Tab-separated table of N, CA, C and O in Angstrom:
chain	number	residue	atom	x	y	z
C	1	SER	N	119.997	90.922	77.989
C	1	SER	CA	120.568	91.772	76.958
C	1	SER	C	119.920	93.148	77.021
C	1	SER	O	118.805	93.294	77.515
C	2	ARG	N	120.611	94.118	76.495
C	2	ARG	CA	120.076	95.493	76.499
C	2	ARG	C	118.792	95.585	75.686
C	2	ARG	O	117.886	96.327	76.025
C	3	LYS	N	118.725	94.815	74.606
C	3	LYS	CA	117.524	94.831	73.777
C	3	LYS	C	116.308	94.354	74.570
C	3	LYS	O	115.233	94.952	74.501
C	4	ALA	N	116.468	93.292	75.344
C	4	ALA	CA	115.375	92.775	76.161
C	4	ALA	C	114.950	93.791	77.209
C	4	ALA	O	113.761	93.970	77.472
C	5	LEU	N	115.917	94.471	77.802
C	5	LEU	CA	115.602	95.485	78.810
C	5	LEU	C	114.848	96.655	78.188
C	5	LEU	O	113.846	97.123	78.740
C	6	ARG	N	115.299	97.123	77.040
C	6	ARG	CA	114.601	98.236	76.361
C	6	ARG	C	113.170	97.835	76.007
C	6	ARG	O	112.235	98.620	76.176
C	7	GLN	N	113.001	96.616	75.509
C	7	GLN	CA	111.660	96.128	75.163
C	7	GLN	C	110.773	96.065	76.399
C	7	GLN	O	109.613	96.477	76.369
C	8	ALA	N	111.311	95.566	77.507
C	8	ALA	CA	110.533	95.470	78.748
C	8	ALA	C	110.119	96.847	79.235
C	8	ALA	O	108.966	97.054	79.622
C	9	LEU	N	111.026	97.797	79.202
C	9	LEU	CA	110.693	99.157	79.645
C	9	LEU	C	109.625	99.777	78.752
C	9	LEU	O	108.716	100.459	79.233
C	10	ARG	N	109.706	99.536	77.462
C	10	ARG	CA	108.692	100.049	76.527
C	10	ARG	C	107.318	99.449	76.860
C	10	ARG	O	106.319	100.160	76.933
C	11	GLU	N	107.269	98.146	77.114
C	11	GLU	CA	106.001	97.495	77.444
C	11	GLU	C	105.453	97.971	78.785
C	11	GLU	O	104.238	98.146	78.937
C	12	LEU	N	106.328	98.193	79.756
C	12	LEU	CA	105.871	98.686	81.055
C	12	LEU	C	105.293	100.090	80.939
C	12	LEU	O	104.298	100.416	81.588
C	13	ARG	N	105.881	100.919	80.101
C	13	ARG	CA	105.328	102.265	79.875
C	13	ARG	C	103.937	102.168	79.254
C	13	ARG	O	103.044	102.937	79.587
C	14	GLN	N	103.751	101.227	78.348
C	14	GLN	CA	102.446	101.050	77.713
C	14	GLN	C	101.393	100.612	78.732
C	14	GLN	O	100.238	101.002	78.633
C	15	LEU	N	101.788	99.828	79.707
C	15	LEU	CA	100.846	99.381	80.741
C	15	LEU	C	100.299	100.546	81.557
C	15	LEU	O	99.193	100.477	82.072
C	16	GLN	N	101.072	101.586	81.685
C	16	GLN	CA	100.648	102.729	82.485
C	16	GLN	C	99.386	103.364	81.935
C	16	GLN	O	98.622	103.960	82.681
C	17	VAL	N	99.136	103.245	80.647
C	17	VAL	CA	97.963	103.882	80.050
C	17	VAL	C	96.781	102.922	79.905
C	17	VAL	O	95.703	103.333	79.527
C	18	GLN	N	96.991	101.630	80.195
C	18	GLN	CA	95.919	100.644	80.097
C	18	GLN	C	95.186	100.533	81.428
C	18	GLN	O	95.603	101.085	82.434
C	19	GLN	N	94.111	99.777	81.425
C	19	GLN	CA	93.353	99.560	82.656
C	19	GLN	C	94.218	98.844	83.681
C	19	GLN	O	95.034	97.999	83.338
C	20	GLU	N	94.009	99.164	84.939
C	20	GLU	CA	94.833	98.629	86.008
C	20	GLU	C	94.533	97.170	86.344
C	20	GLU	O	95.344	96.494	86.952
C	21	ASN	N	93.385	96.649	85.980
C	21	ASN	CA	92.994	95.292	86.361
C	21	ASN	C	93.992	94.235	85.930
C	21	ASN	O	94.239	93.280	86.650
C	22	HIS	N	94.565	94.380	84.770
C	22	HIS	CA	95.453	93.359	84.228
C	22	HIS	C	96.920	93.740	84.353
C	22	HIS	O	97.787	92.952	84.006
C	23	ASN	N	97.204	94.914	84.854
C	23	ASN	CA	98.574	95.408	84.878
C	23	ASN	C	99.520	94.551	85.707
C	23	ASN	O	100.656	94.325	85.306
C	24	LEU	N	99.095	94.078	86.855
C	24	LEU	CA	99.991	93.309	87.712
C	24	LEU	C	100.443	92.024	87.037
C	24	LEU	O	101.631	91.709	86.998
C	25	ALA	N	99.509	91.285	86.476
C	25	ALA	CA	99.855	90.043	85.789
C	25	ALA	C	100.730	90.315	84.573
C	25	ALA	O	101.714	89.608	84.335
C	26	GLN	N	100.406	91.346	83.813
C	26	GLN	CA	101.193	91.681	82.635
C	26	GLN	C	102.590	92.150	83.031
C	26	GLN	O	103.569	91.788	82.383
C	27	CYS	N	102.672	92.928	84.075
C	27	CYS	CA	103.960	93.404	84.567
C	27	CYS	C	104.828	92.216	84.974
C	27	CYS	O	106.013	92.152	84.635
C	28	ASN	N	104.255	91.272	85.680
C	28	ASN	CA	104.988	90.082	86.096
C	28	ASN	C	105.484	89.298	84.881
C	28	ASN	O	106.621	88.824	84.869
C	29	GLN	N	104.652	89.159	83.846
C	29	GLN	CA	105.062	88.450	82.633
C	29	GLN	C	106.229	89.149	81.952
C	29	GLN	O	107.167	88.494	81.483
C	30	ILE	N	106.182	90.462	81.894
C	30	ILE	CA	107.266	91.237	81.269
C	30	ILE	C	108.555	91.057	82.050
C	30	ILE	O	109.621	90.818	81.474
C	31	ILE	N	108.460	91.155	83.364
C	31	ILE	CA	109.653	91.012	84.205
C	31	ILE	C	110.240	89.616	84.065
C	31	ILE	O	111.457	89.451	83.888
C	32	LYS	N	109.397	88.606	84.102
C	32	LYS	CA	109.895	87.226	83.996
C	32	LYS	C	110.549	86.992	82.642
C	32	LYS	O	111.629	86.410	82.547
C	33	ARG	N	109.907	87.444	81.578
C	33	ARG	CA	110.475	87.279	80.242
C	33	ARG	C	111.833	87.978	80.130
C	33	ARG	O	112.773	87.439	79.545
C	34	THR	N	111.938	89.147	80.739
C	34	THR	CA	113.201	89.882	80.701
C	34	THR	C	114.272	89.165	81.509
C	34	THR	O	115.415	89.028	81.061
C	35	PHE	N	113.918	88.658	82.678
C	35	PHE	CA	114.882	87.934	83.504
C	35	PHE	C	115.369	86.669	82.802
C	35	PHE	O	116.520	86.270	82.974
C	36	ILE	N	114.511	86.038	82.003
C	36	ILE	CA	114.923	84.847	81.258
C	36	ILE	C	116.025	85.182	80.265
C	36	ILE	O	116.855	84.332	79.945
C	37	SER	N	116.075	86.425	79.807
C	37	SER	CA	117.155	86.798	78.887
C	37	SER	C	118.480	87.020	79.623
C	37	SER	O	119.530	87.065	78.993
C	38	TYR	N	118.433	87.149	80.945
C	38	TYR	CA	119.648	87.362	81.743
C	38	TYR	C	120.070	86.129	82.537
C	38	TYR	O	121.223	85.991	82.911
C	39	PHE	N	119.130	85.256	82.855
C	39	PHE	CA	119.373	84.076	83.676
C	39	PHE	C	118.899	82.838	82.911
C	39	PHE	O	118.069	82.953	82.015
C	40	PRO	N	119.371	81.660	83.285
C	40	PRO	CA	118.920	80.441	82.601
C	40	PRO	C	117.399	80.259	82.698
C	40	PRO	O	116.815	80.440	83.772
C	41	ARG	N	116.800	79.935	81.582
C	41	ARG	CA	115.346	79.718	81.529
C	41	ARG	C	114.923	78.667	82.555
C	41	ARG	O	113.886	78.806	83.205
C	42	SER	N	115.730	77.626	82.711
C	42	SER	CA	115.385	76.552	83.643
C	42	SER	C	115.284	77.046	85.082
C	42	SER	O	114.555	76.492	85.888
C	43	LEU	N	115.999	78.104	85.412
C	43	LEU	CA	115.931	78.683	86.751
C	43	LEU	C	114.721	79.592	86.901
C	43	LEU	O	113.921	79.449	87.815
C	44	VAL	N	114.557	80.520	85.987
C	44	VAL	CA	113.541	81.574	86.119
C	44	VAL	C	112.125	81.090	85.816
C	44	VAL	O	111.193	81.417	86.543
C	45	ALA	N	111.963	80.318	84.773
C	45	ALA	CA	110.619	79.925	84.331
C	45	ALA	C	109.851	79.137	85.390
C	45	ALA	O	108.625	79.231	85.466
C	46	SER	N	110.547	78.388	86.211
C	46	SER	CA	109.868	77.558	87.204
C	46	SER	C	109.517	78.307	88.487
C	46	SER	O	108.799	77.780	89.328
C	47	LEU	N	109.998	79.518	88.643
C	47	LEU	CA	109.755	80.278	89.872
C	47	LEU	C	108.375	80.919	89.852
C	47	LEU	O	107.943	81.469	88.828
C	48	HIS	N	107.698	80.872	90.991
C	48	HIS	CA	106.417	81.556	91.150
C	48	HIS	C	106.165	81.785	92.636
C	48	HIS	O	106.834	81.205	93.483
C	49	GLY	N	105.204	82.643	92.924
C	49	GLY	CA	104.846	82.915	94.313
C	49	GLY	C	106.009	83.465	95.128
C	49	GLY	O	106.759	84.318	94.663
C	50	ILE	N	106.148	82.954	96.331
C	50	ILE	CA	107.160	83.466	97.257
C	50	ILE	C	108.569	83.205	96.735
C	50	ILE	O	109.469	84.030	96.924
C	51	ARG	N	108.773	82.080	96.036
C	51	ARG	CA	110.107	81.791	95.500
C	51	ARG	C	110.483	82.801	94.424
C	51	ARG	O	111.641	83.202	94.314
C	52	TRP	N	109.537	83.241	93.620
C	52	TRP	CA	109.770	84.259	92.604
C	52	TRP	C	110.108	85.591	93.287
C	52	TRP	O	111.052	86.272	92.905
C	53	CYS	N	109.362	85.950	94.309
C	53	CYS	CA	109.627	87.190	95.058
C	53	CYS	C	111.011	87.158	95.708
C	53	CYS	O	111.732	88.154	95.681
C	54	GLU	N	111.363	86.029	96.289
C	54	GLU	CA	112.682	85.901	96.924
C	54	GLU	C	113.798	86.039	95.887
C	54	GLU	O	114.811	86.696	96.133
C	55	PHE	N	113.601	85.431	94.727
C	55	PHE	CA	114.592	85.552	93.653
C	55	PHE	C	114.743	87.002	93.224
C	55	PHE	O	115.864	87.495	93.062
C	56	LEU	N	113.624	87.689	93.031
C	56	LEU	CA	113.687	89.104	92.644
C	56	LEU	C	114.419	89.926	93.695
C	56	LEU	O	115.258	90.768	93.373
C	57	GLU	N	114.106	89.671	94.956
C	57	GLU	CA	114.754	90.412	96.033
C	57	GLU	C	116.261	90.163	96.056
C	57	GLU	O	117.038	91.080	96.314
C	58	GLN	N	116.688	88.958	95.764
C	58	GLN	CA	118.111	88.635	95.744
C	58	GLN	C	118.860	89.422	94.666
C	58	GLN	O	120.065	89.642	94.794
C	59	GLN	N	118.161	89.854	93.646
C	59	GLN	CA	118.809	90.579	92.547
C	59	GLN	C	118.961	92.070	92.848
C	59	GLN	O	119.688	92.774	92.145
C	60	LEU	N	118.299	92.545	93.878
C	60	LEU	CA	118.361	93.967	94.226
C	60	LEU	C	119.674	94.331	94.905
C	60	LEU	O	120.258	93.530	95.629
C	61	LYS	N	120.082	95.561	94.702
C	61	LYS	CA	121.222	96.087	95.440
C	61	LYS	C	120.806	96.220	96.898
C	61	LYS	O	119.632	96.483	97.193
C	62	PRO	N	121.747	96.054	97.828
C	62	PRO	CA	121.391	96.095	99.265
C	62	PRO	C	120.605	97.334	99.684
C	62	PRO	O	119.663	97.241	100.474
C	63	ASN	N	120.946	98.492	99.143
C	63	ASN	CA	120.253	99.721	99.558
C	63	ASN	C	118.834	99.824	98.994
C	63	ASN	O	118.061	100.666	99.412
C	64	LYS	N	118.458	98.959	98.077
C	64	LYS	CA	117.101	98.971	97.498
C	64	LYS	C	116.190	97.932	98.148
C	64	LYS	O	114.982	97.990	98.004
C	65	LYS	N	116.760	96.974	98.870
C	65	LYS	CA	115.973	95.876	99.429
C	65	LYS	C	114.954	96.335	100.467
C	65	LYS	O	113.892	95.736	100.590
C	66	GLN	N	115.222	97.403	101.169
C	66	GLN	CA	114.272	97.877	102.194
C	66	GLN	C	112.971	98.363	101.578
C	66	GLN	O	111.954	98.404	102.252
C	67	HIS	N	112.971	98.702	100.285
C	67	HIS	CA	111.772	99.200	99.620
C	67	HIS	C	111.033	98.113	98.860
C	67	HIS	O	109.997	98.370	98.272
C	68	PHE	N	111.564	96.892	98.866
C	68	PHE	CA	110.951	95.789	98.119
C	68	PHE	C	109.867	95.149	98.958
C	68	PHE	O	110.096	94.724	100.086
C	69	LEU	N	108.687	95.044	98.406
C	69	LEU	CA	107.532	94.449	99.080
C	69	LEU	C	107.540	94.854	100.506
C	69	LEU	O	106.831	94.934	101.284
């Protein structure tokens, strides 16, 4: 939903001013929580590691995939 996306973007902006040590984990949590609002929880919540990365890559537009990881 648009509300979930706006909330995620707001939280990601806040991470920019915090210490970098925890940013990656927090960023991943924000992204996963946001994706759960767009995809079935049963699909997204169980993904981690390489399977999570592959899922994220599948959601990218073809012209953006070359810049992913």
